[in-house]
Short mmCIF file of C-alpha atoms in Angstrom, two decimals:
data_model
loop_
_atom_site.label_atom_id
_atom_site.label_comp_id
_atom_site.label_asym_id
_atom_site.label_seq_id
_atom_site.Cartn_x
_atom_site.Cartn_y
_atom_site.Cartn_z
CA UNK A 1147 -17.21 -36.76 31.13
CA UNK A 1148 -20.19 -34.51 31.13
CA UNK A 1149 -21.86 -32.92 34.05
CA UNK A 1150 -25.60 -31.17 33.49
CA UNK A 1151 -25.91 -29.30 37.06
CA UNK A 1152 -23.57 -28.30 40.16
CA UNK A 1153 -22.85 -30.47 42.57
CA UNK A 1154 -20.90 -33.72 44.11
CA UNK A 1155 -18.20 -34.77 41.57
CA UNK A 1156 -19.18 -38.46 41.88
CA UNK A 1157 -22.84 -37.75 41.75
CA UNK A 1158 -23.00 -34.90 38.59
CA UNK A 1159 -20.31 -36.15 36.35
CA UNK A 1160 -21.56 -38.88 34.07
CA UNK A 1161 -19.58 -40.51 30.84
CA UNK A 1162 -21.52 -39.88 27.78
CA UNK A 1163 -21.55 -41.06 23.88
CA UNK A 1164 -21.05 -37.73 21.77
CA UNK A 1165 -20.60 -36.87 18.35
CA UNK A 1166 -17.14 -35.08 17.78
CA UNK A 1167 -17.93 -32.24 15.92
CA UNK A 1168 -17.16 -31.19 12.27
CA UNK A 1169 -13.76 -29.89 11.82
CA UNK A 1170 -13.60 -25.76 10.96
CA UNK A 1171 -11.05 -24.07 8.93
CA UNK A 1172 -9.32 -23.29 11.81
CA UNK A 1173 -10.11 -26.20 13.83
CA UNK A 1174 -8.24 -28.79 15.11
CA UNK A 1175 -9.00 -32.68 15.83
CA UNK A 1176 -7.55 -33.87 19.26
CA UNK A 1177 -7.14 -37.18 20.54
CA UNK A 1178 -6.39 -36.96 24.18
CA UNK A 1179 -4.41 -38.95 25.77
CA UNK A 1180 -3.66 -37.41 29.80
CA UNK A 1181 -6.06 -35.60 31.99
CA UNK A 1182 -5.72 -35.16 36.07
CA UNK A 1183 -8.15 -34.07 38.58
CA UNK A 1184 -7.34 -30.84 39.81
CA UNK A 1185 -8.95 -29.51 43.10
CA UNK A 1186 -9.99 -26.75 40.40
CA UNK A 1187 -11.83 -28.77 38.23
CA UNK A 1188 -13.71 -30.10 41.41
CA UNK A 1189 -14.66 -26.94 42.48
CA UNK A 1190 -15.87 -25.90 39.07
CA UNK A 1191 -18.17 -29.07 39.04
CA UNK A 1192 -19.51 -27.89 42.56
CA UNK A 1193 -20.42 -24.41 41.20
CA UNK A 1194 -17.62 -22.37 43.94
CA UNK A 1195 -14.97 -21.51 41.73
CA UNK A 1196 -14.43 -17.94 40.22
CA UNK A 1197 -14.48 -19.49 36.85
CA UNK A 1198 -17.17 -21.36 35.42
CA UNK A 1199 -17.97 -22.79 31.97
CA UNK A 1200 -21.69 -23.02 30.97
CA UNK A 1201 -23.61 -26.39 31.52
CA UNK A 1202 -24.12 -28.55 30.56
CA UNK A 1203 -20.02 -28.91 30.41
CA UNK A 1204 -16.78 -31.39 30.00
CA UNK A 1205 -14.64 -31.65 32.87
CA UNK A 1206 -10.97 -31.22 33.06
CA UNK A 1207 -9.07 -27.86 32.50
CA UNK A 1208 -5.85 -29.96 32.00
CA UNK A 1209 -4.63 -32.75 29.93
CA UNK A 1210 -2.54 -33.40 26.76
CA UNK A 1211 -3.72 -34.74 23.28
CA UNK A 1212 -2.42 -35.80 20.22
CA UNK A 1213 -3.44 -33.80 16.76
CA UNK A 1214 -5.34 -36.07 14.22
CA UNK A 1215 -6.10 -33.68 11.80
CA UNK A 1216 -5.58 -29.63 11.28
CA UNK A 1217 -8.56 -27.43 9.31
CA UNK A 1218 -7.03 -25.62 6.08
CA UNK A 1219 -6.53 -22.88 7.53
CA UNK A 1220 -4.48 -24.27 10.46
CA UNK A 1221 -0.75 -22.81 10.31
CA UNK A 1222 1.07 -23.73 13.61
CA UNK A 1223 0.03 -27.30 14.14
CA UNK A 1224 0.36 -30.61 12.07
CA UNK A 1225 -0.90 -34.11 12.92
CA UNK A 1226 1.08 -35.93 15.58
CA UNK A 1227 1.95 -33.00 17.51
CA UNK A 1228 0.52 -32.72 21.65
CA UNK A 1229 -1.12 -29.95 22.46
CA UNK A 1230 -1.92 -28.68 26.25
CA UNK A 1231 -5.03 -26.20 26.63
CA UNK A 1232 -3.83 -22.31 26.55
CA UNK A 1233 -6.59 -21.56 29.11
CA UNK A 1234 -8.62 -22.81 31.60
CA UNK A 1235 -12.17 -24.04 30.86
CA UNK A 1236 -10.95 -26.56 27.67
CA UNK A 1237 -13.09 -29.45 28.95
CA UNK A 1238 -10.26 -32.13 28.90
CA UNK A 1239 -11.97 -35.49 30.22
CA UNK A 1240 -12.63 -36.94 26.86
CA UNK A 1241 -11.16 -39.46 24.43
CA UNK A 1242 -11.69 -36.87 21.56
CA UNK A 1243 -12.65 -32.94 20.40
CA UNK A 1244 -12.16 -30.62 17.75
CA UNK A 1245 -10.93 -27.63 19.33
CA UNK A 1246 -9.95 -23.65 17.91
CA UNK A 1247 -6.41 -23.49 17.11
CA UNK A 1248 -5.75 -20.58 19.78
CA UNK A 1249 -7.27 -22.35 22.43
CA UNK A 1250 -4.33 -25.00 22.33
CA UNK A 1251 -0.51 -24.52 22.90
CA UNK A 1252 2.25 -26.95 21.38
CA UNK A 1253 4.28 -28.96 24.21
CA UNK A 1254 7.39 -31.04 22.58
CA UNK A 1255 6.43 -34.71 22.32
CA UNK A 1256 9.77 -35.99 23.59
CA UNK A 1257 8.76 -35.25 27.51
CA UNK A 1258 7.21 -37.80 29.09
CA UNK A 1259 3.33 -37.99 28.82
CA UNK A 1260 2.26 -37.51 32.29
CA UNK A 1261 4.43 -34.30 32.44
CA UNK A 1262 2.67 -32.77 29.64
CA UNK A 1263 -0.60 -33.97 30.94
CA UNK A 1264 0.09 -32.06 34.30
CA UNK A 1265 2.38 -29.08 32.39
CA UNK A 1266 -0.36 -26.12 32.24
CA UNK A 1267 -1.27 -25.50 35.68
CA UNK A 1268 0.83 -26.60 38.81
CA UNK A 1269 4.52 -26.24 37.35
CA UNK A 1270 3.28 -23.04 35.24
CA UNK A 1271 1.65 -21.47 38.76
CA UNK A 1272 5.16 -22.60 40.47
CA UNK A 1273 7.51 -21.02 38.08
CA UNK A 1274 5.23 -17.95 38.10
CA UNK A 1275 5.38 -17.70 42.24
CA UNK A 1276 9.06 -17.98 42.02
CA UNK A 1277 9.77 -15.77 39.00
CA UNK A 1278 6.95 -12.83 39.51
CA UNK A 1279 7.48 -11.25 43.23
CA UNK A 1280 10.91 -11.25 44.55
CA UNK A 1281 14.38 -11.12 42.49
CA UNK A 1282 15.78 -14.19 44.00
CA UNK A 1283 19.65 -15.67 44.13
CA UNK A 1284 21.02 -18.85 44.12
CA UNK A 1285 21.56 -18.95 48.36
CA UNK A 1286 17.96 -17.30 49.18
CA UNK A 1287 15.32 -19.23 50.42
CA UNK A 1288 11.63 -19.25 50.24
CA UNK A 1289 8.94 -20.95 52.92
CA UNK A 1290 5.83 -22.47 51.23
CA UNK A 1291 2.98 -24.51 52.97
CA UNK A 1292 0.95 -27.71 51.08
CA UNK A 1293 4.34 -28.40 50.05
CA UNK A 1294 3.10 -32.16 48.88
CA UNK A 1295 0.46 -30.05 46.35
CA UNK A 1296 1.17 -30.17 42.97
CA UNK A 1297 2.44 -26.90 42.95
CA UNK A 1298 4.43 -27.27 46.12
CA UNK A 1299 6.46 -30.61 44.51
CA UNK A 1300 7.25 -28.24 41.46
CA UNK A 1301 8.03 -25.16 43.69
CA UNK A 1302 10.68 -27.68 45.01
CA UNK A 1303 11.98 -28.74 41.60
CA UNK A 1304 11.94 -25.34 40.44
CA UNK A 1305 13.50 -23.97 43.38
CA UNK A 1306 16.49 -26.83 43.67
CA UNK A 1307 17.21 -25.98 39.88
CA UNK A 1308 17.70 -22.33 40.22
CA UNK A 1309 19.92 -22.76 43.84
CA UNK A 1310 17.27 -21.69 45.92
CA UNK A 1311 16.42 -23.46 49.02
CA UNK A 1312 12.89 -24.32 50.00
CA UNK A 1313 11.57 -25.31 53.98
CA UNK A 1314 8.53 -27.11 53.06
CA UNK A 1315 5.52 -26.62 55.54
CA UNK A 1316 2.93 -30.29 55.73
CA UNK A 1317 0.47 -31.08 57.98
CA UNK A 1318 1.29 -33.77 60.09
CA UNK A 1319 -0.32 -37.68 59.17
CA UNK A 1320 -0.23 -41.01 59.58
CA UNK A 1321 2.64 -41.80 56.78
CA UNK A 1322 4.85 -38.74 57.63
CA UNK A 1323 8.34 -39.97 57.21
CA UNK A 1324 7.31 -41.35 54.21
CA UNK A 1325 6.16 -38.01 52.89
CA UNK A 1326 9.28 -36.06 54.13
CA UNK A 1327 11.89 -38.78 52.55
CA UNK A 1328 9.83 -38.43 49.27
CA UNK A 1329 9.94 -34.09 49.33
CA UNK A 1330 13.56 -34.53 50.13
CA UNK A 1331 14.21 -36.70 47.47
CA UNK A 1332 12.36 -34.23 45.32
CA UNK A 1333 15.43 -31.81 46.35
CA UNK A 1334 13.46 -30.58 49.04
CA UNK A 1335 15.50 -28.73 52.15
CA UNK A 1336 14.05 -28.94 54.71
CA UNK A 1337 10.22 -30.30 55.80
CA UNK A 1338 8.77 -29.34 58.96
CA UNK A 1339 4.86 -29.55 60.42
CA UNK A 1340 2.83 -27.14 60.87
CA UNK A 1341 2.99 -27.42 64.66
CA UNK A 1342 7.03 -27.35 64.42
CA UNK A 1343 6.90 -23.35 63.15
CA UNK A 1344 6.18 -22.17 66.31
CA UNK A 1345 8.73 -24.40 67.96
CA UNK A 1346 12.30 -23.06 68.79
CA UNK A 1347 13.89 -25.32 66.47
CA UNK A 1348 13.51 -23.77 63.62
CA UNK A 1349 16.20 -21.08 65.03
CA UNK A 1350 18.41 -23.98 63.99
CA UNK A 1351 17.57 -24.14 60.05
CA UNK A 1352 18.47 -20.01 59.86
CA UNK A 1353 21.91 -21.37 61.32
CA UNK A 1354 22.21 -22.36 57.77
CA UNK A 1355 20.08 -20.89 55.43
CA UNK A 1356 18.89 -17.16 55.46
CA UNK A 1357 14.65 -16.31 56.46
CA UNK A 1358 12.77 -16.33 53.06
CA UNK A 1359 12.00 -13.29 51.62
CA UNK A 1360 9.08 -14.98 50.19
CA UNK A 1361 6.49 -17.18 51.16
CA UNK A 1362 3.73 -19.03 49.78
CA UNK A 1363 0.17 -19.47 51.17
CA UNK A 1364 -1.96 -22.32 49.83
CA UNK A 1365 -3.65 -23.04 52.77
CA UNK A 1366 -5.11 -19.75 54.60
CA UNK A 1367 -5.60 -19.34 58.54
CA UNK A 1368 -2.92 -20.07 61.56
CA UNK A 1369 -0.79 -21.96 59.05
CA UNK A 1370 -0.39 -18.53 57.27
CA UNK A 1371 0.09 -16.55 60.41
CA UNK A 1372 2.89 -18.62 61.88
CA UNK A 1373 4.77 -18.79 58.19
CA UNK A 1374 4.60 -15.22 58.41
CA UNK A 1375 6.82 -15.13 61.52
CA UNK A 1376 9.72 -16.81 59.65
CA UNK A 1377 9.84 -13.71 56.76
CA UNK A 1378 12.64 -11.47 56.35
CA UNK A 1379 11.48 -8.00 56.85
CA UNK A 1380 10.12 -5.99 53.90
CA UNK A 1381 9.60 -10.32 52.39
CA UNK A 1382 6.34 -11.20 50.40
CA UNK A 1383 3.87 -13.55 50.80
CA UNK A 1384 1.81 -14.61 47.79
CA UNK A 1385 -1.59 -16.54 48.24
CA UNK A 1386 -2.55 -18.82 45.26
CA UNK A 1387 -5.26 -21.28 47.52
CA UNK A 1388 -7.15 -21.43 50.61
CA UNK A 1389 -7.59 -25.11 51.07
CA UNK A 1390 -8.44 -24.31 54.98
CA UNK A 1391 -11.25 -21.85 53.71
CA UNK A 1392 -10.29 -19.59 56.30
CA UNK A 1393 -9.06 -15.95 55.80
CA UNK A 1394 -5.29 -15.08 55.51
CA UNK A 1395 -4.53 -13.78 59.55
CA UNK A 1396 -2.11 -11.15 60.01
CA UNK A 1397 -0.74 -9.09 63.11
CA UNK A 1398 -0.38 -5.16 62.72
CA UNK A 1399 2.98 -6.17 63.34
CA UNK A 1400 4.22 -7.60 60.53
CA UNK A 1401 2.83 -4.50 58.37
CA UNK A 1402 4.20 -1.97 60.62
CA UNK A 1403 7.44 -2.99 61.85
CA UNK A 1404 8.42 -5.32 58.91
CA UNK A 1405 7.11 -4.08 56.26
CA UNK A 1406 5.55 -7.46 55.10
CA UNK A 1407 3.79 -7.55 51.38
CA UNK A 1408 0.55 -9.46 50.96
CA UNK A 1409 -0.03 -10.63 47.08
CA UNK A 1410 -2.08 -12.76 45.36
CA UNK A 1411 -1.73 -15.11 42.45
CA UNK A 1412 -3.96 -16.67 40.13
CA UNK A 1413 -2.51 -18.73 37.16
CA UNK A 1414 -6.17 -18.28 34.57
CA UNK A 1415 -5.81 -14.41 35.32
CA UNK A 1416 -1.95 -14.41 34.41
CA UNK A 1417 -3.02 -16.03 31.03
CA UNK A 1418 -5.69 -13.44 30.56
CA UNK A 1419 -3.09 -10.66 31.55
CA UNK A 1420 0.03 -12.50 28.80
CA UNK A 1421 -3.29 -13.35 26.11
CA UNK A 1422 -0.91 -11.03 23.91
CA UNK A 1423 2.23 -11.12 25.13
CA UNK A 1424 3.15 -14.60 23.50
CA UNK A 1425 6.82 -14.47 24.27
CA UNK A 1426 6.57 -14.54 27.87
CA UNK A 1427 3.89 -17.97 28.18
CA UNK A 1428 6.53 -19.30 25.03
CA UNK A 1429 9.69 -18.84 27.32
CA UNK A 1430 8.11 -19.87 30.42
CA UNK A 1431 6.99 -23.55 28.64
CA UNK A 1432 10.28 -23.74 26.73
CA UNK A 1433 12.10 -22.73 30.29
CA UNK A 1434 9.75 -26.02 32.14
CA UNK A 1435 10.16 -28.26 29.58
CA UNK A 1436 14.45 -28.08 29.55
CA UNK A 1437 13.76 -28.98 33.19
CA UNK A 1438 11.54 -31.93 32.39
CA UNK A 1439 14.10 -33.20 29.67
CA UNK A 1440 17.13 -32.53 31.66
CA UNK A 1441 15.05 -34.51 34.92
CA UNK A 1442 15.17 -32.08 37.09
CA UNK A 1443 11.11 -31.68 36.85
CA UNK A 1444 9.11 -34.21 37.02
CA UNK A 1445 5.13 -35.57 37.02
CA UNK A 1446 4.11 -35.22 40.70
CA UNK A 1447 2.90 -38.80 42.32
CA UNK A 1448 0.08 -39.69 39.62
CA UNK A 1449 -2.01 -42.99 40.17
CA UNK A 1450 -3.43 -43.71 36.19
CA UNK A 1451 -6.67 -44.36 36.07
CA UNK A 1452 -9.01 -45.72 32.81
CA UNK A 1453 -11.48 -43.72 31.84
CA UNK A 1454 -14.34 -46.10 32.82
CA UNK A 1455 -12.96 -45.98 36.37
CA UNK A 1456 -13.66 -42.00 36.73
CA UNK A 1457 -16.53 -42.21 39.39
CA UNK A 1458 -13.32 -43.89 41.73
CA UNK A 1459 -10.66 -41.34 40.92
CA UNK A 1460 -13.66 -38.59 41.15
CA UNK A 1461 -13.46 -39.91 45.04
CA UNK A 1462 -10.52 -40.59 45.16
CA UNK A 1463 -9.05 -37.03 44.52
CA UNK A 1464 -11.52 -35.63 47.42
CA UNK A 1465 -9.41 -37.87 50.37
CA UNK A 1466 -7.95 -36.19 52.98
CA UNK A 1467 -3.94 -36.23 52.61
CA UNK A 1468 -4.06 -36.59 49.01
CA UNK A 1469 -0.37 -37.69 47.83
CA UNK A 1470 -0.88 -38.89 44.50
CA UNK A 1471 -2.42 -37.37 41.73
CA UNK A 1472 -5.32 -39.05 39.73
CA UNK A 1473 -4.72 -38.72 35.56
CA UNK A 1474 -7.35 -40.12 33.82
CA UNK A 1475 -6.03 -42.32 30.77
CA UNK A 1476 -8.30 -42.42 27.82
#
């Protein structure tokens, strides 16, 4: 899936006939088999993300593939192994490629496929935000908003795993109880609306749990500012989106008398920073996928999708209240 200019998804992205490429020493021939739609990969179409890859380009920054065939020179990978891009930028949205060796990591094949296909970014960004900016203990508890995002369904996972306890922001919709019975069963603690932060009830969840020393923004403006309120004193909050595309709000307050720590997170600048330090990306996949086997991580809500029917998923991933994930199948 090829796009030539920036601009609408729907209206840039076209499927094209290409040659796949001759295979290099240190090449390798990839047969892919998963891709989603990220909101990344949409805003890299549209030309507003930080990261862009020259045009005319391949969609897709995430996806898993099966290895045909390995150039001579090609030491860690054999055919039939899957393979997940190391970075961002990989162009996933195609049946085939031939790709450098280091641009591709090794993911066990025994996991199911759609967890592989969605491995790289949203449960790699979630163990990251849990692991990175406080020390927590089984018992803490950590407040997170777009809590149906990709991320925020493997922040839960993660979280429930480890002991900690997550209250999961939404906004409020149509299908609500729906949504909350579905983060619970996720291993979700509690789910609350935006509108219900400011409300007195939440007194009652610190009955039994403790205020998060962390919290994590996706969203940006008054959702930010009232998740803020809930923090432990000297707590973090880490920003990793701004799907409201409004600026993080917060009262001298919180600095002065609480001591409150502003970070932010992005997952492609973590791989930049870890480009060397292969241990730590090696343990963090090996630590995700023991969670996928043992099922206490899994795919977040995927609708599968041919390859033919892109231009729908394309549109279908911009929808407001976006539960389910599209994965292209190819």
């Amino acid at each position: 899936l090829l796009y030539e200019r920036h601009g609408e998804a729907a209206a840039v992205v076209q499927l094209k006939d290409l040659e796949v490429p001759k295979l290099g020493d240190c090449d390798v021939h990839v047969k892919m088999l998963a891709a989603p739609i990220n909101p990344a990969d949409i805003n890299m179409i549209q030309g507003t993300y930080p990261l862009l890859s020259p045009l005319p380009a391949v969609g897709g920054n995430e996806g898993v593939g099966e290895v045909l065939e390995v150039g001579r020179r090609v030491a860690a990978l054999q055919p039939g192994d899957w393979v997940i891009p190391a970075d961002a930028g990989l162009g996933t949205w195609r049946t085939r490629a031939v790709f450098p060796e280091e641009m591709l990591l090794k993911v066990p094949s025994d996991i199911p496929v759609l967890c592989a296909a969605t491995l790289s970014v949203n449960p790699c960004t979630a163990f990251r935000l849990l692991a990175d900016f406080e020390s927590l203990a089984p018992g803490d508890s950590v407040i997170q908003n777009a809590a149906n995002s990709g991320v925020g369904q493997a922040v839960i996972q993660i979280a429930r795993a480890s002991g900690i306890r997550t209250i999961n922001v939404v906004r409020d919709r149509p299908d609500l109880p729906k949504l909350v019975e579905r983060l619970m069963a996720l291993g979700a603690d509690h789910v609350v609306t935006e509108d219900m932060l400011r409300k007195p009830e939440m007194k009652d969840i610190f009955k039994s749990i403790p205020r998060p020393r962390l919290a994590l923004n996706c969203v940006g403006g008054k959702s930010t500012t009232e998740m803020l309120r809930h923090l432990q004193p000297k707590g973090t909050m880490v920003t990793y989106g701004g799907m409201a595309k409004q600026p993080v709000m917060v009262p001298v307050s919180a600095f002065i008398f609480r001591d409150t720590r502003l970070r932010g997170f992005w997952m492609t600048q973590w791989r930049k920073d870890h480009a060397q330090d292969q241990e730590s990306v090696a343990a963090m996949m090996d630590a995700l996928c023991q969670l996928i086997r043992r099922g206490q991580l899994t795919a977040p809500a995927c609708t599968e999708v041919p390859l033919r029917d892109y231009r729908a998923a394309l549109e279908a991933s911009m929808k407001p209240f976006v539960s389910s994930k599209q994965i292209l199948l190819f």
